[in-house]
């Protein structure tokens, strides 16, 4: 486990901000070397919290990768670039654009699937193209994956279109190169579709086993009754768009020989900010990132990706319950469960599955405290990362 950056500073802040909480017990942890990480996500204006967490916990962020899940990889990558620019981290953390398309899924196949099996509560990138919504500041869906909607940057508070560019090469190629150069040291964090991860696995047969592990936001189970009785907005909280956008890539990733795989899904639904939470971010420390979160974080959606990142960087303090199970992914297009996972015990599983760690419960109070801390007191640029 990595030690937090600036331990004395945050020890004092913990006493002031969270009296009686677990944060005040944070103490420096020895580490022989900084762990390394690549974060792959369908980035949006507030998703940067997912990379602030490993930075605070003394990880070296080798780079960010964009993927197609909630929107196209080009648009989500531009969000990553914009966030890094606001955080003054563009010169030390590169962004690599991911694959435009999933391995097989397209807008047509997705929308045909819905005709056969019913509407999904959240459609992500494969919602029908809606230029009216885009002009209001929403990211592009369907249509041309190379289409950029600048209104998604210019209509957001304390945000703007990036002035920096993507790094050379694809996200999958970058992952393979980084792992080859740092065998056994690089964790992969995936909070969007697993397309880039699957491509890296196929590019290099040694890629998966030479990482330090794979952490995934996704893999919802036992959600069908909730989707049947909840309203559509709440039903979205248990949808699994990251997996449904690219079921085949999900199966490749979950079958590969990563040293360990951790799934965070249902347990990531517990930290939903209210307006008081968002206001406190700015009240304690008014900075560009705290203003950005207050202006753009919905008060009806959980901190999904952030919870998965919190599990990764401080598992001992965050995880309350986890189990080891075997999982499969339904990749039959004609199945109503296309893209869904199925967990098994060893005695009942089909041949060829591998064991993964499934997070059942997390300490929501701890996760909320971690989010507050990294947003209120982010690094002040690249120089801060090397102190």
Coordinates of C-alpha atoms in Angstrom, one line a residue:
X1 CA 0.0 0.0 0.0
X2 CA 1.3 3.4 -0.9
X3 CA 1.7 6.3 1.6
X4 CA -0.3 9.5 1.1
X5 CA 1.6 12.5 -0.2
X6 CA 2.3 15.3 2.3
X7 CA 1.4 13.1 5.3
X8 CA 1.8 15.7 8.0
X9 CA -0.2 18.3 6.1
X10 CA -3.1 15.9 5.6
X11 CA -2.9 14.6 9.1
X12 CA -3.6 18.1 10.4
X13 CA -6.3 18.7 7.8
X14 CA -7.9 15.4 8.8
X15 CA -8.1 16.5 12.4
X16 CA -9.6 19.8 11.4
X17 CA -12.0 18.6 8.7
X18 CA -13.1 15.2 9.9
X19 CA -12.8 15.0 13.7
X20 CA -13.3 11.5 14.9
X21 CA -13.0 10.0 11.4
X22 CA -10.6 7.4 10.1
X23 CA -8.8 10.1 8.0
X24 CA -7.2 11.5 11.1
X25 CA -5.5 8.1 11.7
X26 CA -3.7 8.3 8.3
X27 CA 0.1 7.9 8.9
X28 CA 3.0 7.7 6.5
X29 CA 3.6 4.2 5.0
X30 CA 7.0 3.1 3.9
X31 CA 7.4 2.2 0.3
X32 CA 10.5 1.1 -1.6
X33 CA 9.3 2.6 -4.8
X34 CA 6.3 4.5 -6.2
X35 CA 3.7 2.2 -7.7
X36 CA 2.8 3.1 -11.3
X37 CA -0.6 3.3 -12.9
X38 CA -2.4 3.9 -16.2
X39 CA -6.0 5.1 -16.0
X40 CA -8.3 4.3 -18.8
X41 CA -11.7 6.1 -18.7
X42 CA -14.5 7.7 -20.6
X43 CA -13.5 11.0 -19.1
X44 CA -15.9 13.9 -18.3
X45 CA -15.5 17.3 -16.6
X46 CA -15.3 15.9 -13.1
X47 CA -13.8 12.5 -13.7
X48 CA -10.3 13.8 -12.9
X49 CA -10.9 12.9 -9.2
X50 CA -10.1 9.3 -10.3
X51 CA -6.5 10.4 -11.1
X52 CA -6.1 12.8 -8.2
X53 CA -6.6 9.8 -5.8
X54 CA -3.6 7.8 -7.0
X55 CA -1.5 11.0 -7.2
X56 CA -2.2 11.7 -3.6
X57 CA -1.4 8.1 -2.6
X58 CA 2.0 8.5 -4.2
X59 CA 1.4 6.6 -7.5
X60 CA 3.3 7.6 -10.6
X61 CA 0.6 8.2 -13.2
X62 CA 2.3 7.1 -16.4
X63 CA -0.6 8.4 -18.6
X64 CA -4.3 8.5 -19.2
X65 CA -6.2 6.6 -21.9
X66 CA -9.6 7.6 -23.3
X67 CA -12.2 5.0 -24.4
X68 CA -15.6 4.9 -26.0
X69 CA -18.3 4.3 -23.4
X70 CA -20.4 7.3 -22.4
X71 CA -19.2 9.1 -25.5
X72 CA -16.6 8.6 -28.2
X73 CA -13.0 8.2 -27.3
X74 CA -12.0 11.4 -29.0
X75 CA -14.4 13.5 -27.0
X76 CA -13.6 11.7 -23.7
X77 CA -9.9 12.2 -24.3
X78 CA -10.4 15.9 -24.9
X79 CA -12.1 16.0 -21.4
X80 CA -8.9 14.4 -20.0
X81 CA -6.7 16.9 -21.7
X82 CA -8.9 19.8 -20.4
X83 CA -8.9 18.5 -16.8
X84 CA -5.1 18.1 -16.8
X85 CA -4.7 21.6 -18.2
X86 CA -6.9 23.1 -15.4
X87 CA -4.9 21.1 -12.9
X88 CA -1.5 22.3 -14.4
X89 CA -0.5 18.7 -15.0
X90 CA -0.5 18.6 -18.8
X91 CA 3.3 18.6 -19.0
X92 CA 3.8 15.5 -16.8
X93 CA 0.8 13.3 -17.6
X94 CA 0.2 12.4 -21.2
X95 CA -3.2 11.4 -22.7
X96 CA -3.5 8.7 -25.3
X97 CA -6.6 8.4 -27.5
X98 CA -8.3 5.0 -27.4
X99 CA -10.1 3.0 -30.0
X100 CA -13.0 4.8 -31.7
X101 CA -15.1 1.7 -31.8
X102 CA -15.6 -1.4 -29.6
X103 CA -14.5 -4.7 -30.9
X104 CA -17.9 -5.6 -32.4
X105 CA -20.6 -3.4 -31.0
X106 CA -21.9 -0.5 -33.1
X107 CA -24.8 2.0 -32.7
X108 CA -26.8 -0.2 -35.1
X109 CA -26.3 -3.4 -33.2
X110 CA -26.9 -1.7 -29.9
X111 CA -30.2 -0.1 -31.0
X112 CA -31.3 -3.4 -32.7
X113 CA -30.6 -5.2 -29.4
X114 CA -32.9 -2.7 -27.6
X115 CA -35.7 -3.5 -30.2
X116 CA -35.4 -7.2 -29.4
X117 CA -34.9 -7.1 -25.6
X118 CA -36.2 -3.7 -24.4
X119 CA -34.7 -0.3 -23.6
X120 CA -31.7 0.1 -21.4
X121 CA -31.9 2.9 -18.8
X122 CA -28.6 4.4 -19.9
X123 CA -27.4 4.0 -23.5
X124 CA -24.1 5.8 -23.3
X125 CA -22.3 6.5 -26.6
X126 CA -25.0 4.5 -28.5
X127 CA -27.9 6.7 -27.7
X128 CA -29.3 8.1 -30.9
X129 CA -27.5 11.2 -32.2
X130 CA -29.1 14.3 -30.8
X131 CA -27.6 17.6 -32.1
X132 CA -30.1 19.6 -30.0
X133 CA -28.7 18.1 -26.8
X134 CA -25.2 18.6 -28.0
X135 CA -25.7 22.3 -28.5
X136 CA -26.8 22.4 -24.9
X137 CA -23.4 21.0 -23.8
X138 CA -23.9 17.3 -23.9
X139 CA -21.2 14.9 -25.3
X140 CA -21.8 13.4 -28.8
X141 CA -23.5 10.0 -29.1
X142 CA -23.8 7.8 -32.2
X143 CA -23.0 9.3 -35.6
X144 CA -19.3 10.1 -36.5
X145 CA -16.9 9.1 -33.7
X146 CA -14.5 11.9 -34.9
X147 CA -17.2 14.5 -34.2
X148 CA -16.2 17.0 -31.5
X149 CA -18.8 18.9 -29.5
X150 CA -17.1 22.0 -28.2
X151 CA -20.2 23.1 -26.4
X152 CA -19.5 20.3 -23.9
X153 CA -16.5 22.4 -22.8
X154 CA -17.6 25.9 -23.4
X155 CA -21.0 25.7 -21.6
X156 CA -19.6 24.2 -18.4
X157 CA -18.7 26.3 -15.4
X158 CA -15.0 26.9 -14.8
X159 CA -14.1 24.7 -17.8
X160 CA -12.9 25.2 -21.4
X161 CA -11.7 23.5 -24.5
X162 CA -8.1 22.2 -24.1
X163 CA -5.1 23.9 -25.7
X164 CA -3.0 20.8 -25.4
X165 CA -2.8 17.7 -27.7
X166 CA -2.9 13.9 -27.4
X167 CA 0.4 12.0 -27.1
X168 CA 1.6 10.1 -30.2
X169 CA 0.3 6.5 -30.6
X170 CA -2.8 4.6 -29.6
X171 CA -3.9 3.9 -26.0
X172 CA -3.3 0.1 -26.4
X173 CA 0.2 0.6 -27.8
X174 CA 1.0 2.9 -25.0
X175 CA -0.2 0.4 -22.4
X176 CA 1.9 -2.4 -24.0
X177 CA 5.0 -0.2 -24.1
X178 CA 4.7 1.0 -20.5
X179 CA 4.3 -2.5 -19.1
X180 CA 7.2 -3.8 -21.2
X181 CA 9.4 -1.1 -19.7
X182 CA 8.1 -1.6 -16.2
X183 CA 7.3 -5.3 -15.8
X184 CA 5.3 -6.2 -12.7
X185 CA 5.0 -2.5 -11.7
X186 CA 2.1 -1.0 -13.6
X187 CA -1.5 -1.3 -12.5
X188 CA -4.3 -0.8 -15.0
X189 CA -7.4 1.1 -13.9
X190 CA -10.4 0.9 -16.2
X191 CA -13.5 2.9 -15.5
X192 CA -15.0 2.9 -19.0
X193 CA -15.2 0.2 -21.6
X194 CA -12.4 -2.4 -21.7
X195 CA -11.7 -2.0 -25.4
X196 CA -8.2 -0.6 -25.0
X197 CA -7.2 -3.2 -22.4
X198 CA -8.4 -6.1 -24.7
X199 CA -6.5 -4.7 -27.6
X200 CA -3.3 -4.5 -25.5
X201 CA -3.9 -8.1 -24.4
X202 CA -4.1 -9.1 -28.1
X203 CA -1.1 -7.0 -29.1
X204 CA 1.2 -8.6 -26.6
X205 CA 0.6 -12.1 -25.1
X206 CA 2.7 -11.2 -22.1
X207 CA 1.0 -7.8 -21.4
X208 CA -1.6 -9.0 -18.8
X209 CA 0.7 -11.2 -16.7
X210 CA 3.4 -8.5 -16.6
X211 CA 1.1 -5.8 -15.1
X212 CA 0.6 -5.3 -11.4
X213 CA -3.1 -6.0 -11.7
X214 CA -6.4 -4.8 -13.2
X215 CA -9.0 -2.7 -11.4
X216 CA -12.4 -2.3 -13.0
X217 CA -15.4 -0.1 -12.4
X218 CA -18.2 -2.5 -13.6
X219 CA -19.7 -5.9 -13.1
X220 CA -23.1 -5.3 -11.6
X221 CA -25.0 -8.4 -10.3
X222 CA -28.5 -9.0 -8.9
X223 CA -29.9 -5.9 -10.6
X224 CA -32.9 -7.1 -12.6
X225 CA -35.6 -6.5 -10.0
X226 CA -34.2 -3.0 -9.3
X227 CA -34.5 -2.2 -13.0
X228 CA -38.0 -3.5 -13.0
X229 CA -39.4 -1.6 -10.1
X230 CA -37.3 1.6 -9.8
X231 CA -37.9 4.7 -11.9
X232 CA -35.6 5.0 -15.0
X233 CA -33.2 7.3 -13.3
X234 CA -32.6 5.0 -10.4
X235 CA -32.5 2.0 -12.7
X236 CA -29.6 3.6 -14.4
X237 CA -27.6 3.3 -11.1
X238 CA -27.4 -0.5 -11.7
X239 CA -26.9 -0.5 -15.4
X240 CA -23.5 -1.7 -16.7
X241 CA -22.8 0.4 -19.7
X242 CA -19.0 -0.1 -19.4
X243 CA -19.5 -3.8 -20.1
X244 CA -22.5 -3.6 -22.4
X245 CA -20.7 -1.2 -24.8
X246 CA -18.1 -3.8 -25.5
X247 CA -19.0 -7.3 -24.1
X248 CA -16.3 -9.0 -26.2
X249 CA -13.5 -6.8 -24.8
X250 CA -14.8 -7.4 -21.3
X251 CA -14.6 -11.1 -21.8
X252 CA -11.1 -10.9 -23.1
X253 CA -10.0 -8.8 -20.1
X254 CA -11.7 -11.0 -17.5
X255 CA -10.2 -14.2 -19.1
X256 CA -6.6 -12.8 -19.3
X257 CA -3.8 -13.7 -16.9
X258 CA -3.5 -10.5 -14.9
X259 CA -1.9 -11.2 -11.5
X260 CA -5.2 -10.1 -10.0
X261 CA -8.5 -8.5 -11.1
X262 CA -10.8 -6.5 -8.9
X263 CA -14.4 -5.6 -9.8
X264 CA -16.1 -2.6 -8.1
X265 CA -19.8 -2.3 -9.1
X266 CA -22.8 -2.4 -6.8
X267 CA -20.7 -1.2 -3.9
X268 CA -19.8 2.0 -5.8
X269 CA -23.3 3.3 -5.6
X270 CA -23.1 4.5 -2.0
X271 CA -21.5 7.9 -2.2
X272 CA -23.9 10.4 -3.8
X273 CA -23.1 14.0 -3.1
X274 CA -25.6 16.6 -2.0
X275 CA -25.3 20.3 -2.6
X276 CA -23.8 20.8 0.9
X277 CA -21.0 18.4 0.1
X278 CA -20.2 20.2 -3.2
X279 CA -20.4 23.6 -1.5
X280 CA -18.0 22.4 1.2
X281 CA -15.4 21.6 -1.4
X282 CA -15.1 25.2 -2.3
X283 CA -15.7 26.6 1.2
X284 CA -12.6 24.8 2.5
X285 CA -10.3 25.6 -0.4
X286 CA -11.5 27.6 -3.3
X287 CA -9.4 26.3 -6.2
X288 CA -10.0 25.6 -9.9
X289 CA -10.8 21.9 -9.4
X290 CA -13.1 22.3 -6.4
X291 CA -15.0 25.0 -8.4
X292 CA -15.2 22.6 -11.3
X293 CA -16.7 19.8 -9.3
X294 CA -19.2 22.1 -7.6
X295 CA -20.3 23.5 -10.9
X296 CA -20.6 20.2 -12.8
X297 CA -21.0 17.2 -10.5
X298 CA -24.7 16.0 -10.5
X299 CA -26.3 15.5 -7.1
X300 CA -28.2 12.4 -8.3
X301 CA -25.3 10.3 -9.5
X302 CA -22.8 8.3 -7.4
X303 CA -19.1 8.8 -7.4
X304 CA -18.6 5.5 -9.3
X305 CA -15.2 5.8 -10.7
X306 CA -13.9 7.6 -7.7
X307 CA -15.0 4.8 -5.4
X308 CA -13.2 2.2 -7.6
X309 CA -10.1 4.4 -7.4
X310 CA -10.4 4.6 -3.7
X311 CA -10.5 0.8 -3.4
X312 CA -7.4 0.6 -5.5
X313 CA -5.3 3.1 -3.6
X314 CA -6.3 2.3 0.0
X315 CA -8.0 -1.1 0.0
X316 CA -7.4 -1.8 3.7
X317 CA -9.2 1.3 4.8
X318 CA -12.0 1.3 2.2
X319 CA -13.1 -2.3 1.6
X320 CA -15.5 -3.7 4.2
X321 CA -16.3 -6.9 2.4
X322 CA -15.0 -8.8 -0.7
X323 CA -15.2 -12.3 -2.1
X324 CA -13.3 -14.3 -4.6
X325 CA -15.5 -15.7 -7.4
X326 CA -15.2 -16.9 -11.0
X327 CA -17.0 -14.7 -13.6
X328 CA -18.1 -15.1 -17.2
X329 CA -19.5 -12.6 -19.6
X330 CA -22.4 -13.2 -21.9
X331 CA -21.2 -12.5 -25.4
X332 CA -24.2 -14.0 -27.3
X333 CA -25.7 -11.1 -29.2
X334 CA -29.1 -12.8 -29.2
X335 CA -29.2 -13.2 -25.4
X336 CA -31.1 -10.7 -23.3
X337 CA -28.1 -10.7 -21.0
X338 CA -25.5 -9.7 -23.7
X339 CA -22.7 -7.9 -21.9
X340 CA -23.7 -9.0 -18.4
X341 CA -21.5 -10.9 -16.0
X342 CA -22.4 -14.2 -14.3
X343 CA -20.5 -15.1 -11.1
X344 CA -19.8 -18.7 -10.2
X345 CA -18.3 -20.8 -7.4
X346 CA -15.5 -23.2 -8.4
X347 CA -17.7 -26.3 -8.1
X348 CA -20.3 -25.0 -10.5
X349 CA -18.4 -22.9 -13.0
X350 CA -17.9 -23.8 -16.7
X351 CA -14.4 -24.6 -17.8
X352 CA -11.9 -21.9 -18.5
X353 CA -12.9 -19.1 -16.1
X354 CA -10.5 -17.4 -13.7
X355 CA -10.8 -16.1 -10.2
X356 CA -11.5 -12.4 -9.5
X357 CA -12.0 -10.3 -6.4
X358 CA -15.4 -8.8 -6.2
X359 CA -16.0 -5.9 -3.8
X360 CA -19.3 -6.3 -1.9
X361 CA -19.2 -3.3 0.4
X362 CA -17.0 -0.2 1.0
X363 CA -16.7 2.4 3.8
X364 CA -18.7 5.2 2.2
X365 CA -17.7 7.7 4.8
X366 CA -14.0 7.0 4.1
X367 CA -14.5 7.3 0.4
X368 CA -16.3 10.6 0.8
X369 CA -13.5 11.9 3.0
X370 CA -10.8 10.9 0.4
X371 CA -12.7 12.6 -2.4
X372 CA -13.0 15.8 -0.4
X373 CA -9.3 15.8 0.5
X374 CA -7.9 15.3 -3.0
X375 CA -10.3 17.9 -4.5
X376 CA -9.7 20.5 -1.8
X377 CA -6.0 20.1 -1.8
X378 CA -4.8 18.9 -5.2
X379 CA -1.2 19.1 -6.4
X380 CA -0.2 22.6 -7.5
X381 CA 1.3 21.4 -10.7
X382 CA 3.9 18.9 -11.9
X383 CA 6.6 20.1 -9.5
X384 CA 4.4 19.1 -6.6
X385 CA 4.5 15.4 -7.8
X386 CA 8.2 15.2 -7.4
X387 CA 8.7 16.6 -4.0

